[in-house]
Amino acid sequence: MISLHTSPARRRRLGVATAAAGLLATLLMAGPAAATPDPGDRGAARTGISATQQAEAEAAIRSGEVPGVDEIVHSSNITHLANVPKDALKGLNTDLAFQGKYAFAGNYDGFRIFDISNPRSPRTVSQVLCPGSQNDISVSGDLLFLSTDSSRSDNSCTSTTQPATEKSSWEGMKVFDISDKRNPKYVAAVETACGSHTHTLVPERKNVYVYVSSYSPSATFPDCQPPHDGISVIKVPRNAPEKAAVVNFPVLFPDGGNPGAPENPGVSRTTGCHDITVLPSKDLAAGACMGDGLLFSIKDPENPKIIDRVQDNVNFAFWHSATFNQTTDKVVFTDELGGGGAATCNEEIGPKRGANGIYDIVGRGDHRKLVFRSYFKIDRPQADTEVCVAHNGSIIPVKGRDLMVQAWYQGGVSVWDFTDSSRPKEIGYFERGPVTTDAVTTAGPWSAYYYNGYIYSNDIAKGFDVLKLDDRRTDPAKRVRLDELNVQTQPEYFGR
């Protein structure tokens, strides 16, 4: 359903939602394509609810408090240009990366490459079946990197699920050659301790360093033993990616990190990092590490050095990701309350949990400190059947302003301004109504990123979306052009 939602109950201006184009494009299977995706790699998508909860969700739709099932609504400054539904890869859609006229979209079952030279009509170039959740994805030159954080029988794209308690099981990083976008080739694999939930590139001329984030060790896992208090650093020679190897495992939490419950109820115990964002031009990185937020130097990329560390044991449950502003005096950390599987954008949870935390960076050099300023959370009501929480986003490059676009699962895509660290505000949005009213369903945008004048979103359930943002506050960003974008490797937008 696509319609204009005008109820005053939501207290927002709405634009007309244009029809989404179902763009089924040519499928070009690349690399090993004989595997059958395992249900264990698909992730939990639906959880039953009570009759009362279902009735409340349906009442919220009738009253206009939330959009109808699959109804599209958006602010007047956003236009929905295109939607490309899932095709061969049926798993959950995940992260995005960009290079030239191409977008690279992760999926629990592999990855898909789109030609986005015409943003109104993205075209599928190839799809690669290579199961292994969550297939976090990034690109650098002719290389594509893919994270595997589910225990597999081996490192091939035809592997099957296998318990992590077995020594022969494999998790880690996969590397593909994408010099031919129509036919990516699998060229290397590196096993890492506890797998690779996410990864971050620190690209250099001859080598690409990969920071691998993983967590949740167990004494019963031969390749994921506690304490797991650091990150794996992989060095990948560009001219010989088959020689990729782990070169260090720097300890980031010599004291063990946040202990979590019972000392800090409702807070995740730190057993590694979830995601790291680097700003190579400033030799700086920010780590979102379960119960801790980090600021560290990557001047020596093989040996990162901690500058500061913060905790929020009142409102943050799980430090999920981080984003610098362009002038490097702020960091936005996200809290993935409920692990991306719960409805948290509601009155019961409130405005400070499952939100963003905005921190100023004060001081200089190794004496810099992270200073908390405020929280930001979308205030658009969501049904209790909608998984909604702060997730992946990127800077919108405008000089003199701190603007960001961000995914909120079924909370949709939010455009917001944190130029004043203490008074962030939403200035645009796009969202769909609940997928259903009879279950808590994992859906909505996993990632929403600004790239060369457009917003691209990978919806977990609905596919690849393209949005156009027209607003005097963000329009200057349309003049900024990039050759490549991995959001966790933030570029120097204005100093190039």
Short mmCIF file of C-alpha atoms in Angstrom, two decimals:
data_model
loop_
_atom_site.label_atom_id
_atom_site.label_comp_id
_atom_site.label_asym_id
_atom_site.label_seq_id
_atom_site.Cartn_x
_atom_site.Cartn_y
_atom_site.Cartn_z
CA MET A 1 0.00 0.00 0.00
CA ILE A 2 1.32 3.47 -0.88
CA SER A 3 -0.58 6.48 0.30
CA LEU A 4 -0.50 9.87 1.92
CA HIS A 5 -0.81 9.65 5.69
CA THR A 6 -2.22 12.92 7.03
CA SER A 7 -3.42 12.20 10.55
CA PRO A 8 -2.71 15.11 12.93
CA ALA A 9 -1.95 12.51 15.61
CA ARG A 10 1.57 12.19 14.23
CA ARG A 11 2.13 15.98 14.17
CA ARG A 12 4.26 16.05 11.03
CA ARG A 13 4.20 17.33 7.46
CA LEU A 14 3.86 14.58 4.90
CA GLY A 15 4.73 14.46 1.22
CA VAL A 16 2.98 12.40 -1.39
CA ALA A 17 4.57 8.95 -1.55
CA THR A 18 5.22 8.02 -5.15
CA ALA A 19 4.78 4.48 -6.39
CA ALA A 20 7.78 2.24 -5.73
CA ALA A 21 9.11 0.67 -8.88
CA GLY A 22 9.57 -3.06 -8.57
CA LEU A 23 12.77 -3.42 -10.52
CA LEU A 24 13.61 -7.06 -11.13
CA ALA A 25 16.86 -7.08 -13.09
CA THR A 26 19.05 -9.60 -14.81
CA LEU A 27 20.54 -12.18 -12.49
CA LEU A 28 24.17 -13.01 -13.10
CA MET A 29 25.36 -15.64 -10.64
CA ALA A 30 29.03 -15.18 -9.86
CA GLY A 31 31.56 -17.43 -8.21
CA PRO A 32 30.44 -20.60 -6.45
CA ALA A 33 26.69 -20.58 -6.84
CA ALA A 34 25.68 -24.11 -5.95
CA ALA A 35 25.13 -23.51 -2.24
CA THR A 36 21.70 -23.59 -0.66
CA PRO A 37 21.27 -20.93 2.05
CA ASP A 38 20.88 -22.37 5.54
CA PRO A 39 17.92 -21.26 7.65
CA GLY A 40 20.38 -20.66 10.49
CA ASP A 41 21.92 -17.82 8.49
CA ARG A 42 18.67 -16.00 7.89
CA GLY A 43 18.22 -14.52 11.38
CA ALA A 44 15.07 -14.39 13.49
CA ALA A 45 12.42 -12.42 11.66
CA ARG A 46 9.13 -12.92 13.54
CA THR A 47 8.18 -13.25 17.20
CA GLY A 48 4.65 -13.93 18.38
CA ILE A 49 2.67 -11.34 20.33
CA SER A 50 -0.39 -11.39 22.55
CA ALA A 51 -3.90 -10.68 21.33
CA THR A 52 -3.83 -7.46 23.35
CA GLN A 53 -0.65 -6.26 21.62
CA GLN A 54 -2.11 -7.09 18.22
CA ALA A 55 -5.28 -5.18 19.04
CA GLU A 56 -3.26 -2.16 20.20
CA ALA A 57 -1.23 -2.14 16.97
CA GLU A 58 -4.38 -2.27 14.86
CA ALA A 59 -5.95 0.50 16.93
CA ALA A 60 -2.86 2.68 16.43
CA ILE A 61 -3.25 2.28 12.67
CA ARG A 62 -6.96 3.09 12.73
CA SER A 63 -6.34 6.22 14.79
CA GLY A 64 -3.61 7.41 12.44
CA GLU A 65 -0.93 7.23 15.11
CA VAL A 66 1.14 4.93 12.86
CA PRO A 67 0.92 4.24 9.09
CA GLY A 68 -1.01 1.25 7.80
CA VAL A 69 0.59 -2.07 6.96
CA ASP A 70 3.24 -1.41 4.27
CA GLU A 71 1.97 2.15 3.81
CA ILE A 72 4.75 4.56 2.79
CA VAL A 73 4.92 8.01 4.38
CA HIS A 74 7.63 10.65 4.25
CA SER A 75 8.41 14.30 4.86
CA SER A 76 7.84 16.81 2.08
CA ASN A 77 11.58 17.21 1.43
CA ILE A 78 12.07 13.54 0.53
CA THR A 79 11.04 11.77 -2.69
CA HIS A 80 11.03 7.98 -3.03
CA LEU A 81 12.66 7.33 -6.40
CA ALA A 82 12.97 3.56 -6.57
CA ASN A 83 12.70 0.22 -4.82
CA VAL A 84 14.36 -3.00 -5.97
CA PRO A 85 12.90 -6.03 -4.19
CA LYS A 86 14.97 -9.03 -3.18
CA ASP A 87 15.71 -11.50 -5.94
CA ALA A 88 17.88 -14.62 -5.65
CA LEU A 89 19.14 -13.75 -2.17
CA LYS A 90 16.26 -14.28 0.23
CA GLY A 91 18.04 -13.63 3.53
CA LEU A 92 18.01 -10.41 5.54
CA ASN A 93 19.48 -7.40 3.72
CA THR A 94 22.35 -5.77 5.62
CA ASP A 95 25.01 -3.12 4.95
CA LEU A 96 25.97 -1.04 1.89
CA ALA A 97 29.18 0.18 0.25
CA PHE A 98 29.75 2.32 -2.87
CA GLN A 99 32.27 2.74 -5.65
CA GLY A 100 31.82 4.91 -8.72
CA LYS A 101 28.46 4.08 -10.26
CA TYR A 102 28.01 0.91 -8.18
CA ALA A 103 26.34 0.08 -4.88
CA PHE A 104 27.24 -3.14 -3.07
CA ALA A 105 24.52 -4.59 -0.85
CA GLY A 106 25.11 -7.24 1.79
CA ASN A 107 22.62 -10.00 2.54
CA TYR A 108 22.75 -12.93 4.96
CA ASP A 109 22.94 -15.17 1.88
CA GLY A 110 25.66 -13.25 -0.01
CA PHE A 111 25.83 -9.88 -1.76
CA ARG A 112 24.36 -8.01 -4.71
CA ILE A 113 25.92 -5.37 -6.96
CA PHE A 114 23.76 -2.57 -8.38
CA ASP A 115 24.50 -0.13 -11.18
CA ILE A 116 23.19 3.17 -9.79
CA SER A 117 24.25 5.41 -12.68
CA ASN A 118 20.52 6.16 -12.99
CA PRO A 119 19.32 6.41 -9.36
CA ARG A 120 15.70 6.29 -10.51
CA SER A 121 16.25 2.85 -12.01
CA PRO A 122 18.99 0.82 -10.28
CA ARG A 123 20.03 -2.22 -12.27
CA THR A 124 21.31 -5.51 -10.87
CA VAL A 125 24.76 -6.32 -12.24
CA SER A 126 25.43 -9.53 -10.30
CA GLN A 127 24.38 -11.53 -7.26
CA VAL A 128 26.73 -13.80 -5.35
CA LEU A 129 25.36 -16.61 -3.22
CA CYS A 130 27.72 -17.05 -0.27
CA PRO A 131 25.80 -17.72 2.97
CA GLY A 132 27.30 -16.64 6.27
CA SER A 133 25.58 -13.97 8.34
CA GLN A 134 25.71 -11.12 8.47
CA ASN A 135 27.86 -10.46 5.41
CA ASP A 136 28.92 -6.97 6.45
CA ILE A 137 30.40 -5.51 3.27
CA SER A 138 33.01 -2.98 2.10
CA VAL A 139 35.13 -2.28 -0.97
CA SER A 140 38.55 -0.83 -1.77
CA GLY A 141 39.86 -0.68 -5.32
CA ASP A 142 39.43 -4.11 -6.90
CA LEU A 143 38.75 -5.83 -3.57
CA LEU A 144 35.48 -6.55 -1.78
CA PHE A 145 35.42 -7.66 1.85
CA LEU A 146 32.71 -9.78 3.46
CA SER A 147 32.28 -10.66 7.14
CA THR A 148 31.17 -14.10 8.34
CA ASP A 149 29.92 -14.27 11.92
CA SER A 150 28.06 -17.56 11.84
CA SER A 151 29.85 -20.83 12.42
CA ARG A 152 30.39 -22.64 9.11
CA SER A 153 31.63 -26.08 8.04
CA ASP A 154 34.45 -24.43 6.03
CA ASN A 155 35.38 -21.13 4.37
CA SER A 156 33.76 -21.83 1.00
CA CYS A 157 30.58 -20.34 -0.42
CA THR A 158 29.08 -23.84 -0.39
CA SER A 159 29.57 -24.30 3.36
CA THR A 160 26.81 -25.26 5.76
CA THR A 161 26.13 -24.32 9.36
CA GLN A 162 28.19 -26.15 11.97
CA PRO A 163 28.41 -25.67 15.75
CA ALA A 164 31.12 -23.33 17.03
CA THR A 165 32.01 -26.02 19.55
CA GLU A 166 33.68 -28.00 16.74
CA LYS A 167 37.32 -27.11 16.12
CA SER A 168 36.96 -27.48 12.34
CA SER A 169 34.29 -24.77 12.16
CA TRP A 170 35.17 -21.52 10.37
CA GLU A 171 34.29 -17.84 10.80
CA GLY A 172 36.11 -14.74 9.61
CA MET A 173 36.77 -12.54 6.57
CA LYS A 174 36.28 -13.34 2.90
CA VAL A 175 37.89 -11.35 0.09
CA PHE A 176 36.62 -11.09 -3.49
CA ASP A 177 38.16 -9.62 -6.63
CA ILE A 178 35.60 -7.24 -8.17
CA SER A 179 37.63 -5.95 -11.09
CA ASP A 180 34.84 -7.50 -13.19
CA LYS A 181 31.62 -6.43 -11.47
CA ARG A 182 29.65 -8.93 -13.52
CA ASN A 183 31.73 -11.80 -12.25
CA PRO A 184 33.23 -11.30 -8.75
CA LYS A 185 35.79 -13.97 -7.83
CA TYR A 186 36.45 -15.32 -4.36
CA VAL A 187 40.21 -14.98 -3.76
CA ALA A 188 41.01 -15.21 -0.04
CA ALA A 189 39.74 -16.11 3.40
CA VAL A 190 41.13 -15.33 6.84
CA GLU A 191 39.82 -17.00 9.99
CA THR A 192 39.52 -14.64 12.97
CA ALA A 193 38.83 -15.21 16.64
CA CYS A 194 35.07 -15.26 17.25
CA GLY A 195 34.42 -14.59 13.55
CA SER A 196 33.73 -11.18 12.02
CA HIS A 197 30.47 -9.49 12.95
CA THR A 198 31.54 -6.26 11.29
CA HIS A 199 34.78 -4.94 9.86
CA THR A 200 36.37 -1.59 9.03
CA LEU A 201 38.94 -0.79 6.35
CA VAL A 202 42.03 1.34 6.84
CA PRO A 203 43.21 1.56 3.22
CA GLU A 204 46.79 2.37 2.26
CA ARG A 205 48.50 2.49 -1.12
CA LYS A 206 49.93 -1.06 -1.09
CA ASN A 207 47.88 -2.70 1.65
CA VAL A 208 44.44 -2.63 3.15
CA TYR A 209 44.22 -3.08 6.90
CA VAL A 210 40.99 -4.61 8.17
CA TYR A 211 39.82 -4.12 11.76
CA VAL A 212 37.62 -7.06 12.62
CA SER A 213 34.97 -6.62 15.32
CA SER A 214 33.54 -9.70 17.03
CA TYR A 215 32.35 -10.67 20.48
CA SER A 216 30.65 -13.23 22.77
CA PRO A 217 33.41 -15.78 23.46
CA SER A 218 32.79 -19.06 25.26
CA ALA A 219 35.04 -21.60 26.93
CA THR A 220 33.26 -24.21 24.78
CA PHE A 221 34.34 -22.52 21.51
CA PRO A 222 37.86 -23.65 20.49
CA ASP A 223 38.36 -20.60 18.24
CA CYS A 224 36.57 -18.03 20.40
CA GLN A 225 38.03 -18.27 23.87
CA PRO A 226 37.60 -15.70 26.66
CA PRO A 227 38.83 -13.15 27.38
CA HIS A 228 38.08 -11.67 23.99
CA ASP A 229 39.18 -8.15 24.84
CA GLY A 230 40.38 -6.76 21.52
CA ILE A 231 40.06 -6.76 17.74
CA SER A 232 41.78 -8.74 14.98
CA VAL A 233 43.89 -6.68 12.55
CA ILE A 234 44.26 -8.22 9.07
CA LYS A 235 46.77 -7.01 6.50
CA VAL A 236 45.73 -7.55 2.87
CA PRO A 237 48.33 -6.86 0.14
CA ARG A 238 46.46 -5.31 -2.80
CA ASN A 239 48.59 -7.12 -5.38
CA ALA A 240 48.45 -10.45 -3.55
CA PRO A 241 45.21 -10.65 -1.52
CA GLU A 242 45.68 -14.41 -1.16
CA LYS A 243 48.45 -13.55 1.33
CA ALA A 244 46.01 -11.78 3.67
CA ALA A 245 46.69 -12.65 7.30
CA VAL A 246 46.06 -11.54 10.88
CA VAL A 247 49.02 -9.39 11.97
CA ASN A 248 47.89 -8.32 15.43
CA PHE A 249 45.24 -8.65 18.12
CA PRO A 250 45.49 -5.43 20.13
CA VAL A 251 43.94 -5.58 23.59
CA LEU A 252 41.54 -2.65 23.97
CA PHE A 253 40.22 -3.54 27.42
CA PRO A 254 43.11 -4.57 29.68
CA ASP A 255 40.75 -4.32 32.67
CA GLY A 256 38.11 -6.48 30.98
CA GLY A 257 35.76 -3.67 29.93
CA ASN A 258 32.26 -3.01 31.20
CA PRO A 259 31.23 -5.89 33.51
CA GLY A 260 27.55 -5.53 32.62
CA ALA A 261 24.96 -7.07 34.94
CA PRO A 262 24.57 -7.45 37.85
CA GLU A 263 26.90 -4.51 38.53
CA ASN A 264 25.35 -2.53 35.67
CA PRO A 265 21.84 -3.95 35.10
CA GLY A 266 20.57 -3.83 31.54
CA VAL A 267 24.03 -3.14 30.10
CA SER A 268 25.93 -5.55 27.86
CA ARG A 269 29.15 -6.96 29.24
CA THR A 270 32.05 -5.95 27.01
CA THR A 271 33.56 -9.02 25.32
CA GLY A 272 34.85 -7.32 22.17
CA CYS A 273 33.63 -4.59 19.80
CA HIS A 274 30.55 -4.41 17.63
CA ASP A 275 31.71 -1.77 15.16
CA ILE A 276 34.56 0.66 14.59
CA THR A 277 34.60 3.82 12.49
CA VAL A 278 37.89 5.32 11.33
CA LEU A 279 38.78 8.75 9.98
CA PRO A 280 42.12 7.97 8.31
CA SER A 281 42.89 11.60 7.42
CA LYS A 282 42.92 12.38 11.15
CA ASP A 283 44.49 9.07 12.30
CA LEU A 284 41.46 8.67 14.53
CA ALA A 285 38.94 5.92 15.28
CA ALA A 286 35.83 5.51 17.40
CA GLY A 287 34.80 2.11 18.71
CA ALA A 288 31.32 0.98 19.74
CA CYS A 289 32.15 -1.94 21.98
CA MET A 290 29.08 -3.41 23.65
CA GLY A 291 29.34 -1.74 27.07
CA ASP A 292 31.98 0.85 26.17
CA GLY A 293 32.62 3.71 23.76
CA LEU A 294 36.21 4.29 22.65
CA LEU A 295 38.29 6.99 21.03
CA PHE A 296 41.66 5.82 19.74
CA SER A 297 44.58 6.72 17.53
CA ILE A 298 45.34 4.71 14.38
CA LYS A 299 48.51 6.55 13.48
CA ASP A 300 50.13 3.11 13.49
CA PRO A 301 47.27 1.08 11.95
CA GLU A 302 48.66 -2.25 13.17
CA ASN A 303 48.82 -0.95 16.74
CA PRO A 304 45.84 1.26 17.61
CA LYS A 305 46.22 3.25 20.84
CA ILE A 306 43.34 4.09 23.20
CA ILE A 307 42.87 7.82 23.89
CA ASP A 308 39.64 7.80 25.90
CA ARG A 309 36.88 5.46 26.97
CA VAL A 310 33.35 6.18 28.20
CA GLN A 311 30.35 4.28 29.52
CA ASP A 312 26.67 5.09 29.92
CA ASN A 313 25.27 2.68 32.47
CA VAL A 314 21.95 4.49 32.75
CA ASN A 315 20.54 4.62 29.19
CA PHE A 316 22.86 2.66 26.86
CA ALA A 317 22.41 -1.10 26.63
CA PHE A 318 24.64 -2.01 23.66
CA TRP A 319 27.13 0.38 22.01
CA HIS A 320 26.53 -0.47 18.35
CA SER A 321 28.20 1.99 15.97
CA ALA A 322 29.91 5.38 15.77
CA THR A 323 30.04 8.36 13.40
CA PHE A 324 32.38 11.37 13.47
CA ASN A 325 31.30 14.80 12.33
CA GLN A 326 33.50 16.27 9.62
CA THR A 327 35.43 18.64 11.88
CA THR A 328 36.26 15.76 14.24
CA ASP A 329 34.98 17.44 17.37
CA LYS A 330 31.93 15.21 17.83
CA VAL A 331 31.05 11.51 17.77
CA VAL A 332 27.56 10.01 17.50
CA PHE A 333 27.30 6.59 19.16
CA THR A 334 24.22 4.42 18.67
CA ASP A 335 22.57 2.14 21.21
CA GLU A 336 21.10 -1.05 19.76
CA LEU A 337 18.76 -1.74 22.64
CA GLY A 338 17.16 -5.16 22.16
CA GLY A 339 19.83 -6.29 19.70
CA GLY A 340 17.80 -5.22 16.67
CA GLY A 341 15.00 -7.60 17.56
CA ALA A 342 12.65 -5.58 19.74
CA ALA A 343 10.15 -2.74 19.51
CA THR A 344 11.86 0.13 21.33
CA CYS A 345 10.43 3.26 19.67
CA ASN A 346 7.47 3.57 21.98
CA GLU A 347 6.31 5.38 25.09
CA GLU A 348 7.30 2.52 27.38
CA ILE A 349 10.99 2.70 26.37
CA GLY A 350 11.09 6.49 26.16
CA PRO A 351 13.33 8.99 24.33
CA LYS A 352 16.72 8.18 25.87
CA ARG A 353 17.07 4.43 25.43
CA GLY A 354 17.67 2.76 22.05
CA ALA A 355 18.85 6.20 20.93
CA ASN A 356 21.94 8.05 19.74
CA GLY A 357 24.36 9.54 22.22
CA ILE A 358 26.10 12.72 21.04
CA TYR A 359 29.57 13.33 22.46
CA ASP A 360 31.84 16.31 21.98
CA ILE A 361 35.57 15.65 21.60
CA VAL A 362 37.45 18.17 23.73
CA GLY A 363 41.18 18.69 24.16
CA ARG A 364 44.07 17.82 21.90
CA GLY A 365 46.14 14.83 20.89
CA ASP A 366 46.31 11.98 23.38
CA HIS A 367 44.58 14.15 25.97
CA ARG A 368 41.29 14.36 24.09
CA LYS A 369 38.15 13.40 25.99
CA LEU A 370 34.63 12.33 25.04
CA VAL A 371 32.07 14.56 26.76
CA PHE A 372 28.37 13.62 26.65
CA ARG A 373 25.98 16.31 25.39
CA SER A 374 22.57 14.80 24.56
CA TYR A 375 20.48 11.96 23.17
CA PHE A 376 18.61 11.86 19.89
CA LYS A 377 15.79 9.47 19.09
CA ILE A 378 13.05 9.68 16.48
CA ASP A 379 9.79 10.82 18.07
CA ARG A 380 7.53 9.42 15.37
CA PRO A 381 5.38 6.72 17.05
CA GLN A 382 5.92 3.11 15.98
CA ALA A 383 3.67 0.11 16.61
CA ASP A 384 4.72 -2.41 19.24
CA THR A 385 5.01 -4.97 16.44
CA GLU A 386 7.74 -2.92 14.74
CA VAL A 387 11.39 -3.59 15.53
CA CYS A 388 12.80 -0.08 15.82
CA VAL A 389 16.16 1.11 17.14
CA ALA A 390 19.08 3.39 16.22
CA HIS A 391 21.14 1.76 13.46
CA ASN A 392 23.58 2.55 10.62
CA GLY A 393 23.86 6.02 9.12
CA SER A 394 26.27 8.51 7.56
CA ILE A 395 27.22 12.16 7.49
CA ILE A 396 25.59 14.43 4.90
CA PRO A 397 28.55 16.62 3.88
CA VAL A 398 27.64 20.29 4.33
CA LYS A 399 30.23 22.80 5.55
CA GLY A 400 29.32 24.46 8.81
CA ARG A 401 26.60 21.94 9.70
CA ASP A 402 26.50 18.51 11.30
CA LEU A 403 23.85 16.57 9.39
CA MET A 404 23.24 12.85 9.31
CA VAL A 405 20.98 10.32 7.63
CA GLN A 406 20.29 7.19 9.64
CA ALA A 407 18.42 3.90 9.50
CA TRP A 408 16.05 2.96 12.33
CA TYR A 409 14.81 -0.44 11.17
CA GLN A 410 11.00 -0.05 11.02
CA GLY A 411 11.38 3.49 12.29
CA GLY A 412 12.51 4.12 8.71
CA VAL A 413 15.09 6.62 7.50
CA SER A 414 15.71 9.77 9.52
CA VAL A 415 17.56 12.93 8.45
CA TRP A 416 18.64 14.96 11.45
CA ASP A 417 20.78 17.91 12.50
CA PHE A 418 23.21 17.82 15.45
CA THR A 419 25.06 21.06 14.72
CA ASP A 420 24.07 22.03 18.26
CA SER A 421 25.21 18.95 20.20
CA SER A 422 22.73 19.67 22.95
CA ARG A 423 19.70 20.25 20.70
CA PRO A 424 19.55 17.69 17.89
CA LYS A 425 16.44 17.68 15.71
CA GLU A 426 14.94 15.64 12.88
CA ILE A 427 14.52 17.51 9.59
CA GLY A 428 13.24 14.72 7.30
CA TYR A 429 12.11 11.11 7.24
CA PHE A 430 10.88 8.17 5.16
CA GLU A 431 9.20 5.07 6.54
CA ARG A 432 6.86 2.19 5.87
CA GLY A 433 4.10 1.07 8.17
CA PRO A 434 4.26 -2.28 10.00
CA VAL A 435 4.96 -5.38 7.95
CA THR A 436 2.24 -7.08 9.97
CA THR A 437 0.19 -6.54 13.12
CA ASP A 438 0.26 -10.13 14.36
CA ALA A 439 3.98 -10.50 15.19
CA VAL A 440 7.10 -8.55 16.12
CA THR A 441 8.91 -8.52 12.78
CA THR A 442 12.49 -7.64 11.91
CA ALA A 443 12.28 -5.35 8.89
CA GLY A 444 12.96 -1.81 7.76
CA PRO A 445 16.22 -0.07 6.78
CA TRP A 446 19.40 -1.72 8.09
CA SER A 447 21.55 1.02 6.55
CA ALA A 448 20.77 4.46 5.15
CA TYR A 449 23.68 6.37 3.58
CA TYR A 450 24.19 9.58 1.61
CA TYR A 451 26.26 9.08 -1.55
CA ASN A 452 26.76 11.53 -4.41
CA GLY A 453 23.49 13.38 -4.02
CA TYR A 454 21.12 10.58 -3.04
CA ILE A 455 20.16 8.50 -0.01
CA TYR A 456 20.46 4.75 -0.46
CA SER A 457 18.80 2.39 1.99
CA ASN A 458 18.98 -1.39 2.29
CA ASP A 459 15.65 -2.50 3.74
CA ILE A 460 15.94 -5.82 5.57
CA ALA A 461 12.72 -7.14 4.08
CA LYS A 462 11.62 -4.86 1.25
CA GLY A 463 14.84 -4.44 -0.74
CA PHE A 464 17.00 -1.59 -2.00
CA ASP A 465 15.52 1.94 -1.82
CA VAL A 466 16.68 5.19 -3.40
CA LEU A 467 15.57 8.52 -1.91
CA LYS A 468 16.10 12.10 -3.07
CA LEU A 469 16.49 14.79 -0.44
CA ASP A 470 15.70 18.38 -1.43
CA ASP A 471 16.27 20.84 1.39
CA ARG A 472 18.16 24.14 1.53
CA ARG A 473 20.03 22.85 4.60
CA THR A 474 21.31 19.75 2.82
CA ASP A 475 21.41 20.83 -0.85
CA PRO A 476 25.10 21.92 -0.74
CA ALA A 477 26.01 18.25 -0.21
CA LYS A 478 24.91 17.52 -3.77
CA ARG A 479 28.10 19.18 -5.00
CA VAL A 480 30.32 16.75 -3.09
CA ARG A 481 31.35 13.76 -5.21
CA LEU A 482 33.16 10.63 -4.04
CA ASP A 483 34.83 7.83 -5.98
CA GLU A 484 34.28 5.35 -3.16
CA LEU A 485 32.44 5.21 0.16
CA ASN A 486 32.62 2.75 3.01
CA VAL A 487 30.78 4.61 5.72
CA GLN A 488 32.86 3.08 8.53
CA THR A 489 35.94 4.50 6.74
CA GLN A 490 34.92 8.14 6.77
CA PRO A 491 36.36 10.28 3.97
CA GLU A 492 37.75 13.77 4.19
CA TYR A 493 34.92 15.44 2.31
CA PHE A 494 36.35 18.95 2.01
CA GLY A 495 40.12 18.61 2.42
CA ARG A 496 40.83 16.43 -0.61
#
